[in-house]
Short mmCIF file of N, CA and C in Angstrom, two decimals:
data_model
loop_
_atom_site.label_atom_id
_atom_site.label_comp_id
_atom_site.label_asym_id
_atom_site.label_seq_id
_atom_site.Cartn_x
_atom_site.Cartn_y
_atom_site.Cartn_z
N UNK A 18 92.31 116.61 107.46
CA UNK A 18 91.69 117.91 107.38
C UNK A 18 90.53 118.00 108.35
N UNK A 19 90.13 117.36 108.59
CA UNK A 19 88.71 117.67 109.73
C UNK A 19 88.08 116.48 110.42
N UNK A 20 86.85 116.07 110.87
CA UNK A 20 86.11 114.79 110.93
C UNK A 20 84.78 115.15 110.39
N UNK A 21 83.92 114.20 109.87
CA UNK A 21 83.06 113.71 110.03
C UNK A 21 81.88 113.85 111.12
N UNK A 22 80.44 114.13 110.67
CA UNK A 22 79.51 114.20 111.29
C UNK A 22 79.14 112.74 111.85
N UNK A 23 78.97 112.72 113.06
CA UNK A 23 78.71 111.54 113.70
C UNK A 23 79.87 109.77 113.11
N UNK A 24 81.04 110.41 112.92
CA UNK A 24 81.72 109.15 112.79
C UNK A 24 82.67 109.27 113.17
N UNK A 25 83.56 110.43 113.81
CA UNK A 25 85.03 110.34 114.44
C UNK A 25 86.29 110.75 113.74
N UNK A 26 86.99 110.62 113.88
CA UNK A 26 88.41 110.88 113.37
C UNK A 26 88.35 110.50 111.65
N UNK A 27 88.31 111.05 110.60
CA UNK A 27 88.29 110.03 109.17
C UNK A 27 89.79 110.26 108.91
N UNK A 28 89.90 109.25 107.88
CA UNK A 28 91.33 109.26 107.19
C UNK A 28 91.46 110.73 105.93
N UNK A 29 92.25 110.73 105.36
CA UNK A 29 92.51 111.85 105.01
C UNK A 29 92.03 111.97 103.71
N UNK A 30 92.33 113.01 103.12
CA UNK A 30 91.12 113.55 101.66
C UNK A 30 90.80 112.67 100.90
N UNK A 31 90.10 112.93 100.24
CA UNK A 31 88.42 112.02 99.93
C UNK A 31 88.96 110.66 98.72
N UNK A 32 90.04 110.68 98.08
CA UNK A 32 90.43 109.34 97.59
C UNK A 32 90.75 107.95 98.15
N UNK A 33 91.01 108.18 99.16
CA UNK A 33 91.28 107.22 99.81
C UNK A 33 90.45 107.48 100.98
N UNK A 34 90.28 108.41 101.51
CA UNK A 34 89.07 109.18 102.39
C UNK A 34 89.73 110.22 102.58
N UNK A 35 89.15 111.93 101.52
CA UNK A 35 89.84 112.83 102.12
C UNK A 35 89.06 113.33 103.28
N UNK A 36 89.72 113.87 104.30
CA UNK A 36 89.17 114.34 105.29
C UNK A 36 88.67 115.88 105.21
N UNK A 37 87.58 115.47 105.29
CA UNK A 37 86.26 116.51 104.75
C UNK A 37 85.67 117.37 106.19
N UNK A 38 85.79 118.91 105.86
CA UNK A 38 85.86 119.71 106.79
C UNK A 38 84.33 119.36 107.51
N UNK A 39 83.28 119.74 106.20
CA UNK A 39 81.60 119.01 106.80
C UNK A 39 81.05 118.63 106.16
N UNK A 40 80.58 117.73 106.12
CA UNK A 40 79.61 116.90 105.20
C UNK A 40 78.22 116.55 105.38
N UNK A 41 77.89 116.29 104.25
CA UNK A 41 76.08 116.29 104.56
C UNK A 41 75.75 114.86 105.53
N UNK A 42 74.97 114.96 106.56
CA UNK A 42 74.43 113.70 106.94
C UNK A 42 74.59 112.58 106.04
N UNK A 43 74.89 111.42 106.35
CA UNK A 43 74.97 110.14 105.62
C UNK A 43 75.18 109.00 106.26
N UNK A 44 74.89 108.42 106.08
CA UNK A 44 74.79 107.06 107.03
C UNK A 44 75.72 105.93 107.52
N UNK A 45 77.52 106.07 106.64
CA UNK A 45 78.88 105.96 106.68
C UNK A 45 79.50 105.73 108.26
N UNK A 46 79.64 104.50 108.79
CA UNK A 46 80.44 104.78 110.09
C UNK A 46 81.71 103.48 109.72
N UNK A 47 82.90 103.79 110.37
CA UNK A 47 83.94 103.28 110.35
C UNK A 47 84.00 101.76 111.71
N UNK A 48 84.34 100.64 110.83
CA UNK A 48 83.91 99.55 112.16
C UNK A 48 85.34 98.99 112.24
N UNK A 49 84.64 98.31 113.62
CA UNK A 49 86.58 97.81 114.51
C UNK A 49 87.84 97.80 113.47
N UNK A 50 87.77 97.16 112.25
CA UNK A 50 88.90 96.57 111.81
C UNK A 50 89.02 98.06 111.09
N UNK A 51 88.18 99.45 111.26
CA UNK A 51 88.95 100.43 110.56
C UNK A 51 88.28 100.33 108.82
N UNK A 52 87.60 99.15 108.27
CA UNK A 52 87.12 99.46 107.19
C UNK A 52 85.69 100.36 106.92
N UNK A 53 85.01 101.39 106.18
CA UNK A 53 84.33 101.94 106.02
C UNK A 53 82.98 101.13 105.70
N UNK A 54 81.68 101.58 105.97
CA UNK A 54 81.16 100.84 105.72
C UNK A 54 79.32 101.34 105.67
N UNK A 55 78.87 101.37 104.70
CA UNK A 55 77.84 102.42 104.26
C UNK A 55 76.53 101.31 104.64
N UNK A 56 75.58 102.72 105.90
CA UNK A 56 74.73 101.19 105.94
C UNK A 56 73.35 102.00 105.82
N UNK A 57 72.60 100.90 104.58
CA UNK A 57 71.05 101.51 104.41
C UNK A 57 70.24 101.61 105.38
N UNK A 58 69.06 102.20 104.76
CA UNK A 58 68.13 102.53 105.88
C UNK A 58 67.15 101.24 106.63
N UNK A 59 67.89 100.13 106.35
CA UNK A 59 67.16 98.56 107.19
C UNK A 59 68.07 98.70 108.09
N UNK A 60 70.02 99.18 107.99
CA UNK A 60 70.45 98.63 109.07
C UNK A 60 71.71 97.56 108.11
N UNK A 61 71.41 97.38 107.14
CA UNK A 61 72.45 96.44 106.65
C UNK A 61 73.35 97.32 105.84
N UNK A 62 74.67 96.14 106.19
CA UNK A 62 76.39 97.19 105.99
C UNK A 62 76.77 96.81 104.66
N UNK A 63 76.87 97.96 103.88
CA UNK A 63 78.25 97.38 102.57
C UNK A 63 79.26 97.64 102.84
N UNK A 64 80.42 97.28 102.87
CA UNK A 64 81.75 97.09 102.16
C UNK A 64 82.02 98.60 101.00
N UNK A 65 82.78 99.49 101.81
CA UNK A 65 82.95 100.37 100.30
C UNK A 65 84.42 99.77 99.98
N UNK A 66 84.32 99.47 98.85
CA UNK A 66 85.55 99.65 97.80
C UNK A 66 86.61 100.35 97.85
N UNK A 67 88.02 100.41 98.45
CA UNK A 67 88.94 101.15 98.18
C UNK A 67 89.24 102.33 97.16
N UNK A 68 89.03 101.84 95.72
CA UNK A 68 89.39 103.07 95.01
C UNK A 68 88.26 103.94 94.99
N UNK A 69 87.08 103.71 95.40
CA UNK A 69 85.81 104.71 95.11
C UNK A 69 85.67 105.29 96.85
N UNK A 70 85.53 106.52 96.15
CA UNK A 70 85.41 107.53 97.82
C UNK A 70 83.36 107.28 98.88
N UNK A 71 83.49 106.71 100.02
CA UNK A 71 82.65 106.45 99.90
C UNK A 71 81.65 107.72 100.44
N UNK A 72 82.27 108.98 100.14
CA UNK A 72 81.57 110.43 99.92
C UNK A 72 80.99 110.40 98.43
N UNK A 73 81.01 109.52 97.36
CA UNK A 73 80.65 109.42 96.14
C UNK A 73 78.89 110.41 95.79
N UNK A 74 78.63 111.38 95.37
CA UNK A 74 77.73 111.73 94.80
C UNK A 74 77.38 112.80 96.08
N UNK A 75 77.78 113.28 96.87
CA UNK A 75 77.92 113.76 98.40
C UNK A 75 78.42 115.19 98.45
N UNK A 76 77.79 116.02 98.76
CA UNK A 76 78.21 117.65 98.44
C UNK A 76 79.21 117.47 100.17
N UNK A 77 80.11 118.02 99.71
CA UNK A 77 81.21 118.00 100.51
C UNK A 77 82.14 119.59 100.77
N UNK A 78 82.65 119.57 101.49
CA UNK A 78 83.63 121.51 102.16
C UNK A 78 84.74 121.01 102.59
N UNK A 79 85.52 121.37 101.93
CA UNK A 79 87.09 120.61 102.76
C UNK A 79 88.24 121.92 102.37
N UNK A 80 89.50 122.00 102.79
CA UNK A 80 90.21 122.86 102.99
C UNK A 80 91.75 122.62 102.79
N UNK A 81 92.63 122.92 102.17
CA UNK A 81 93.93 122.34 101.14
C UNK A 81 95.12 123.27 100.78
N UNK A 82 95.80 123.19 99.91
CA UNK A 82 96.63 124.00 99.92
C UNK A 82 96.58 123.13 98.40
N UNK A 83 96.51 124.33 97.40
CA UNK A 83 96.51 123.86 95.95
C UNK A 83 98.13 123.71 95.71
N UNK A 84 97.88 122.50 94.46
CA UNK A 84 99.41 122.30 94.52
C UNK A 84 99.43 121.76 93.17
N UNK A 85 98.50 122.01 91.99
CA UNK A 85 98.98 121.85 90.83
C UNK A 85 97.39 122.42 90.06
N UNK A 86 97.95 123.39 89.00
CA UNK A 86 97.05 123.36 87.70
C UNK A 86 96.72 122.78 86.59
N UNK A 87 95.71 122.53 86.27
CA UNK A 87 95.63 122.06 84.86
C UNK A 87 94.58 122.81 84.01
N UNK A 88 94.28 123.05 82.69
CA UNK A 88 93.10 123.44 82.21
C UNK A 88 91.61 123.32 82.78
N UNK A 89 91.54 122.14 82.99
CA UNK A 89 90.05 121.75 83.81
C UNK A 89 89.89 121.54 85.32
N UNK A 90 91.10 122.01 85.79
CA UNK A 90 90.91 122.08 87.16
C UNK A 90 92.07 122.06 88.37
N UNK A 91 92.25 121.91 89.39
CA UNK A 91 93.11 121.67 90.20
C UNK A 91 93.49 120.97 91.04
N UNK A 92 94.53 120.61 91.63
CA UNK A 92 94.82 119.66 92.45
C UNK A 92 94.80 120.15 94.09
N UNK A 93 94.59 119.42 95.33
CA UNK A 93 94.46 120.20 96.57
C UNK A 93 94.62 118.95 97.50
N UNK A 94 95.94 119.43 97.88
CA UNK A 94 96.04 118.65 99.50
C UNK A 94 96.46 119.51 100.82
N UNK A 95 96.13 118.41 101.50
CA UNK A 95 95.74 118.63 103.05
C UNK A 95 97.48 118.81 103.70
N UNK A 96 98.31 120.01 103.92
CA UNK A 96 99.45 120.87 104.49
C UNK A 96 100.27 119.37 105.12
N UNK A 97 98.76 119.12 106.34
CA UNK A 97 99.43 117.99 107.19
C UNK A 97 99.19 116.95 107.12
N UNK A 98 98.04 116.32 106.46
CA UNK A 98 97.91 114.70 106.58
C UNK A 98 97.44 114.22 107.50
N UNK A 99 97.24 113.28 107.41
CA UNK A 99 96.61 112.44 108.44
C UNK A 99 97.36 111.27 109.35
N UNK A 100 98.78 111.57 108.47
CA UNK A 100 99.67 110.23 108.98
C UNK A 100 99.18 108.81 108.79
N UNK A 101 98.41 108.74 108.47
CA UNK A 101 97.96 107.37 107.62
C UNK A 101 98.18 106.84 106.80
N UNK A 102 99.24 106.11 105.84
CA UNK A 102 100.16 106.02 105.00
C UNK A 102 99.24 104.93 103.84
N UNK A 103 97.75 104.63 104.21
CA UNK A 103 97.08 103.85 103.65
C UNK A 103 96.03 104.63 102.79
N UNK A 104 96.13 106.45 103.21
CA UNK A 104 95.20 107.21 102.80
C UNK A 104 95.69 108.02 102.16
N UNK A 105 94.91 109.18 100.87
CA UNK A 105 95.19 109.76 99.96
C UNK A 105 95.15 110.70 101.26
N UNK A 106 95.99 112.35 100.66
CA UNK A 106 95.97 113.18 101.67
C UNK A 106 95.56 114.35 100.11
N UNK A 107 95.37 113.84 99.13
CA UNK A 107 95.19 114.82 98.05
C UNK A 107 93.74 114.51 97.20
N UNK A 108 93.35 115.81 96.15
CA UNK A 108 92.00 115.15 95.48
C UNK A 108 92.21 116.46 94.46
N UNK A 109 91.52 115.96 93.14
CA UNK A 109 91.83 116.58 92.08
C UNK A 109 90.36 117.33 92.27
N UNK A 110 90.25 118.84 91.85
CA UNK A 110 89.13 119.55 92.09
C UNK A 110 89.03 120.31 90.24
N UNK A 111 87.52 119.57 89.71
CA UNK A 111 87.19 119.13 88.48
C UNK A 111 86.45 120.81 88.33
N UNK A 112 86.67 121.72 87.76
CA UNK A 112 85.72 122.75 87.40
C UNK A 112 85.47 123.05 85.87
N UNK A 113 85.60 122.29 85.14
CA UNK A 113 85.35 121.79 83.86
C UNK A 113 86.27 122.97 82.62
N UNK A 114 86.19 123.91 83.04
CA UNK A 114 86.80 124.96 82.06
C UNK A 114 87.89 125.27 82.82
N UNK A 115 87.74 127.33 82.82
CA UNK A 115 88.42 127.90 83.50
C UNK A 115 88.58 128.13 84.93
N UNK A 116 89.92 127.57 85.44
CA UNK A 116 90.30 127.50 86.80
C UNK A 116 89.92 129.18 87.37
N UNK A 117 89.55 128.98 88.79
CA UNK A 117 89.68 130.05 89.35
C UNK A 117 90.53 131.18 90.01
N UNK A 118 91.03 131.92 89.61
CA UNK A 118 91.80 132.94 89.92
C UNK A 118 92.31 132.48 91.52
N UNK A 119 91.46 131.92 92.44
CA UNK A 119 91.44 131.52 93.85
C UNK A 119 92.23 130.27 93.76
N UNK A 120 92.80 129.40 92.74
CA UNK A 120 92.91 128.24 92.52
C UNK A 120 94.53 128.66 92.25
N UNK A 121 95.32 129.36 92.68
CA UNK A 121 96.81 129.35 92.54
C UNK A 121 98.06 128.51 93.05
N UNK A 122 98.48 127.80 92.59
CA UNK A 122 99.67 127.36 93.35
C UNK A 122 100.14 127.92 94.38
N UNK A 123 100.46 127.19 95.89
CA UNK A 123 100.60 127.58 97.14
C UNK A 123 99.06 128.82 97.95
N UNK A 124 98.04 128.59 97.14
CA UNK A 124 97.09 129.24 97.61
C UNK A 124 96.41 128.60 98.69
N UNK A 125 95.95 128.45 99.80
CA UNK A 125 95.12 128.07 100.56
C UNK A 125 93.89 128.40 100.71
N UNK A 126 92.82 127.09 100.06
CA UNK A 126 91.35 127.52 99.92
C UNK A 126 90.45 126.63 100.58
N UNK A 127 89.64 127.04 100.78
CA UNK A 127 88.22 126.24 100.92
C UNK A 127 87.47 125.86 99.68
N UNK A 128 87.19 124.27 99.32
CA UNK A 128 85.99 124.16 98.24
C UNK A 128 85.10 123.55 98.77
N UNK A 129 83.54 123.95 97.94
CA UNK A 129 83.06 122.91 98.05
C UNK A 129 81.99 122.18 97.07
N UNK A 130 81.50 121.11 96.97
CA UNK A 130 81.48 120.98 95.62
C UNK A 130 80.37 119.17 96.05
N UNK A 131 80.67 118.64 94.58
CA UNK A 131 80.13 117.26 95.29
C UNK A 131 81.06 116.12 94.15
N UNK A 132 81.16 115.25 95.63
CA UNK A 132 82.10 113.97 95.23
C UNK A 132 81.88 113.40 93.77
N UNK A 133 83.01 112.82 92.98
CA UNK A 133 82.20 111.70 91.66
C UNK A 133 83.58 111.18 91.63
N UNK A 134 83.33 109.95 91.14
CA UNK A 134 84.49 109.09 90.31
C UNK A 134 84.51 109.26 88.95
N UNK A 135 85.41 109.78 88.50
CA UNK A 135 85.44 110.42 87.11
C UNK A 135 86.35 108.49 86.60
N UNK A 136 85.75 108.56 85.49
CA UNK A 136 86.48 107.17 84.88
C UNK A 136 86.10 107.60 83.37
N UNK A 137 87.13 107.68 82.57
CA UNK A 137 86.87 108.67 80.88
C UNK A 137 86.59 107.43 80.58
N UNK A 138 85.15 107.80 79.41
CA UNK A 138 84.66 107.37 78.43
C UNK A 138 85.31 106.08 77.33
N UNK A 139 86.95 106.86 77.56
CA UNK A 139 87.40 106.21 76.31
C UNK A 139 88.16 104.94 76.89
N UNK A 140 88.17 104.69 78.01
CA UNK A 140 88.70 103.89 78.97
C UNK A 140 88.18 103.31 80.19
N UNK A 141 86.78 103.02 79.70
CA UNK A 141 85.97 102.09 80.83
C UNK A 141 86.52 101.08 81.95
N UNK A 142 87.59 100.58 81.50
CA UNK A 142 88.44 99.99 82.75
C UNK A 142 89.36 100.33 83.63
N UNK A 143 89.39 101.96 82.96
CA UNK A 143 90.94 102.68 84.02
C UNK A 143 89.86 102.66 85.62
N UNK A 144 90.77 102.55 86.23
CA UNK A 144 90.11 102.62 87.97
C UNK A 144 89.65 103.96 88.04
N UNK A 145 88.97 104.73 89.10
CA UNK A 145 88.24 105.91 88.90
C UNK A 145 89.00 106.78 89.41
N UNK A 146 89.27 108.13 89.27
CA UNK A 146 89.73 109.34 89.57
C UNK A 146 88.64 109.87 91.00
N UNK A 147 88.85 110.45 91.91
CA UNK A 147 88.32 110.40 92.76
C UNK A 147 88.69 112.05 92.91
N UNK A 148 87.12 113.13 92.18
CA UNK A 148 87.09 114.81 92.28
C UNK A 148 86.38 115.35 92.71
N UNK A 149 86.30 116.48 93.36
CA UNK A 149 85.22 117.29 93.54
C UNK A 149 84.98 117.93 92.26
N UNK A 150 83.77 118.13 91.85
CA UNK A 150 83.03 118.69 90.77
C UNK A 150 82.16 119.73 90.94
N UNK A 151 81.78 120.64 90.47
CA UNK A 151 81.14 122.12 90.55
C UNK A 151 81.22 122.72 91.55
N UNK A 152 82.59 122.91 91.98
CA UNK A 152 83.21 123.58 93.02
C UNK A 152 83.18 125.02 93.70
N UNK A 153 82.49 125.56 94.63
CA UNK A 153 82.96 126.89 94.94
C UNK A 153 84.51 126.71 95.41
N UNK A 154 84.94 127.92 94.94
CA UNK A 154 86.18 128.06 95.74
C UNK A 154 86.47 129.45 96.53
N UNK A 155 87.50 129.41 97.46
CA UNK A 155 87.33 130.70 98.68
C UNK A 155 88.55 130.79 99.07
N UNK A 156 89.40 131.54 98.42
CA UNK A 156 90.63 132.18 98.52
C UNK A 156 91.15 131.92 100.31
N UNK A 157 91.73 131.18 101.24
CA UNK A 157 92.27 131.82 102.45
C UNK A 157 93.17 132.38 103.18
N UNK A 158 94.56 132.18 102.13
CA UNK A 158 95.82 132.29 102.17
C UNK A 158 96.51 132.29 101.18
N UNK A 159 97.59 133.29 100.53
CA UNK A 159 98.84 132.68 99.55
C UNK A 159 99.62 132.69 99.93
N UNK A 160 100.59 132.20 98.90
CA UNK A 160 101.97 132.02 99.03
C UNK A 160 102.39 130.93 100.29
N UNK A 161 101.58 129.87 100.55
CA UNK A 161 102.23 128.97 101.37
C UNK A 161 102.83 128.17 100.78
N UNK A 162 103.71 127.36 102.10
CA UNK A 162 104.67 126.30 101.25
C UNK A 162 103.64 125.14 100.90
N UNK A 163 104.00 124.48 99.52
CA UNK A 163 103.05 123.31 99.25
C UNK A 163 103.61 122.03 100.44
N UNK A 164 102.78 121.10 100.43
CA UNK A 164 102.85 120.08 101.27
C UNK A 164 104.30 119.72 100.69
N UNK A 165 104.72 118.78 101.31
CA UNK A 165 106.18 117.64 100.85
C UNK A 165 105.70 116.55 99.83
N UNK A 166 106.41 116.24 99.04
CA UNK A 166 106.27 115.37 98.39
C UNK A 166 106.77 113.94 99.01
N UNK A 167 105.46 113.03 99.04
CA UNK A 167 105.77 111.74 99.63
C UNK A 167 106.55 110.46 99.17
N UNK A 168 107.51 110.31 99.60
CA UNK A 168 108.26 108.96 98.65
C UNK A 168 107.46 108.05 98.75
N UNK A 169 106.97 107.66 97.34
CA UNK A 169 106.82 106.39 96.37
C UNK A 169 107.64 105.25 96.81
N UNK A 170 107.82 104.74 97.57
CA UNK A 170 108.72 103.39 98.00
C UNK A 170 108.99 101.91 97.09
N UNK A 171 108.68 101.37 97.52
CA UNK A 171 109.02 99.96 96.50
C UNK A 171 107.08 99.82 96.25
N UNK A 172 107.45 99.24 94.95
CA UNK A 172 106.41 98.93 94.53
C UNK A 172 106.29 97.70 94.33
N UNK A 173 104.96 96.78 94.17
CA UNK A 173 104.94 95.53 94.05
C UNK A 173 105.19 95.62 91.94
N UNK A 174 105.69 95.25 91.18
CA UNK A 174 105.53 95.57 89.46
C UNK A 174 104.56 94.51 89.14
N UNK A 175 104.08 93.37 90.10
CA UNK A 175 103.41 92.24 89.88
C UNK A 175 102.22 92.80 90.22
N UNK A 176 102.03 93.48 91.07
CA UNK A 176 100.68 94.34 92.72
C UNK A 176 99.87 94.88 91.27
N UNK A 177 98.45 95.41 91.82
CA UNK A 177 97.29 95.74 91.59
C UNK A 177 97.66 97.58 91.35
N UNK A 178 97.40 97.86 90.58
CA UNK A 178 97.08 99.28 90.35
C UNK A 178 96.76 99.89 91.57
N UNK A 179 95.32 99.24 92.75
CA UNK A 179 95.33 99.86 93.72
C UNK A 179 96.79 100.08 95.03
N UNK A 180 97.66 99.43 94.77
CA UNK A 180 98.86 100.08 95.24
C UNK A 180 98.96 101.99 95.34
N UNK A 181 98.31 102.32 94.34
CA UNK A 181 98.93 103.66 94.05
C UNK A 181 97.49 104.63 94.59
N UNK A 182 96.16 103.75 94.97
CA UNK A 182 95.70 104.94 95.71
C UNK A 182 96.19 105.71 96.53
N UNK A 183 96.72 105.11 97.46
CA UNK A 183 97.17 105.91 98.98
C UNK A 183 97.58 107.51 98.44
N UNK A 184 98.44 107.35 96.91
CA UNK A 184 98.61 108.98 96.71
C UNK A 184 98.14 109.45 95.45
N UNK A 185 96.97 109.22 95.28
CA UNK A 185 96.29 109.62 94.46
C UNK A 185 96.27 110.96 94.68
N UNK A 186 96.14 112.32 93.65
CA UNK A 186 95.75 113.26 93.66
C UNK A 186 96.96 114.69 94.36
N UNK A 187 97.84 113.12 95.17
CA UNK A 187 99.06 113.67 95.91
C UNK A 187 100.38 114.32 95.27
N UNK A 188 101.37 115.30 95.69
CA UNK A 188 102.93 115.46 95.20
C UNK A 188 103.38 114.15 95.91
N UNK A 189 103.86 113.27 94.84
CA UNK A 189 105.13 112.49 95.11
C UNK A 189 106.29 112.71 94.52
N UNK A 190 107.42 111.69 94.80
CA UNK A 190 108.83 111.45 94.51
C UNK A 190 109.09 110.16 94.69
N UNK A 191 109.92 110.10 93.24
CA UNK A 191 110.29 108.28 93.18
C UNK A 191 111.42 108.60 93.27
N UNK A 192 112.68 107.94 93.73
CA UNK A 192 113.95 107.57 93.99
C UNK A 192 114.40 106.82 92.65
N UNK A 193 113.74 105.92 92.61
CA UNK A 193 114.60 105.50 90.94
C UNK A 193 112.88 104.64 90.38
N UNK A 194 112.74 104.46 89.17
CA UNK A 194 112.34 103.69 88.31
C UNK A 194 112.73 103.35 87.69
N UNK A 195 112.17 101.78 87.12
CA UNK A 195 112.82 100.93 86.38
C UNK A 195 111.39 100.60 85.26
N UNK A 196 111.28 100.89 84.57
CA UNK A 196 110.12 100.36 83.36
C UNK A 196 110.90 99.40 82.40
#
């Protein structure tokens, strides 16, 4: 969906890194090997974490094509992607009640809002949900086609839960499961 103030090309919407139309100054630059890497005001680098967006707590504007409702909010990905098959291209947009009339299936909007890792109460160890929260939203288009749904490929059944960021928040399609 866009780049980044002073960091270049980012990977795509904010779970895995959605690509955020503009964002507030922050101190986030991407190094050789491509990992993200948040550096304080001495100069020294952390390591962000895969499942946590490292836009976390970060008023953010990004731009989508809604592609699912729920009571408390909506789902919104990016038409085209980033082609990065390591990055979310989707992000769940948290408005606590009632969705916005602007918030329609195949609608094309602008939100903007600020980053959180939602992780419920009742489940302190589920990995974090990665939403925008107190969202404006801004009608730009209806009736487009929603993105494609991305095949789910082989999975590791042994692998880490983080397997399944890359489509967090995303339309997929599995070919077969086996539970």
């Amino acid at each position: 969906i866009a780049r980044q103030a002073g960091v270049g090309a980012q990977k795509s919407l904010l779970g895995g890194v959605f690509g955020l139309g503009s964002i507030a100054e922050h101190p986030i630059r991407q190094v050789e090997d491509g990992s993200l890497v948040h550096f304080d005001q001495a100069g020294k680098g952390l390591l962000i974490p895969g499942s946590r967006s490292p836009y976390e707590c970060l008023p953010v504007t990004t731009t989508g094509v809604v592609t699912g409702v729920k009571s408390g909010g909506f789902f919104l990905q990016d038409p085209v992607g980033d082609g990065d098959p390591s990055t979310s291209d989707g992000i769940y947009v948290y408005t606590g009640s009632s969705v916005p009339a602007a918030a329609a299936v195949g609608n094309s909007v602008t939100v903007s809002g600020k980053v959180q890792e939602y992780v419920p109460s009742g489940d302190p160890n589920s990995p974090p949900l990665t939403e925008i929260t107190g969202p404006s939203v801004t009608l730009l288009s209806n009736g487009n086609t929603l993105p494609a749904a991305v095949n789910i490929g082989s999975l590791d059944p042994n692998g880490s839960i983080e397997q399944l960021e890359p489509y967090e928040g995303m339309r997929v399609h599995v070919d077969a499961l086996t539970v």
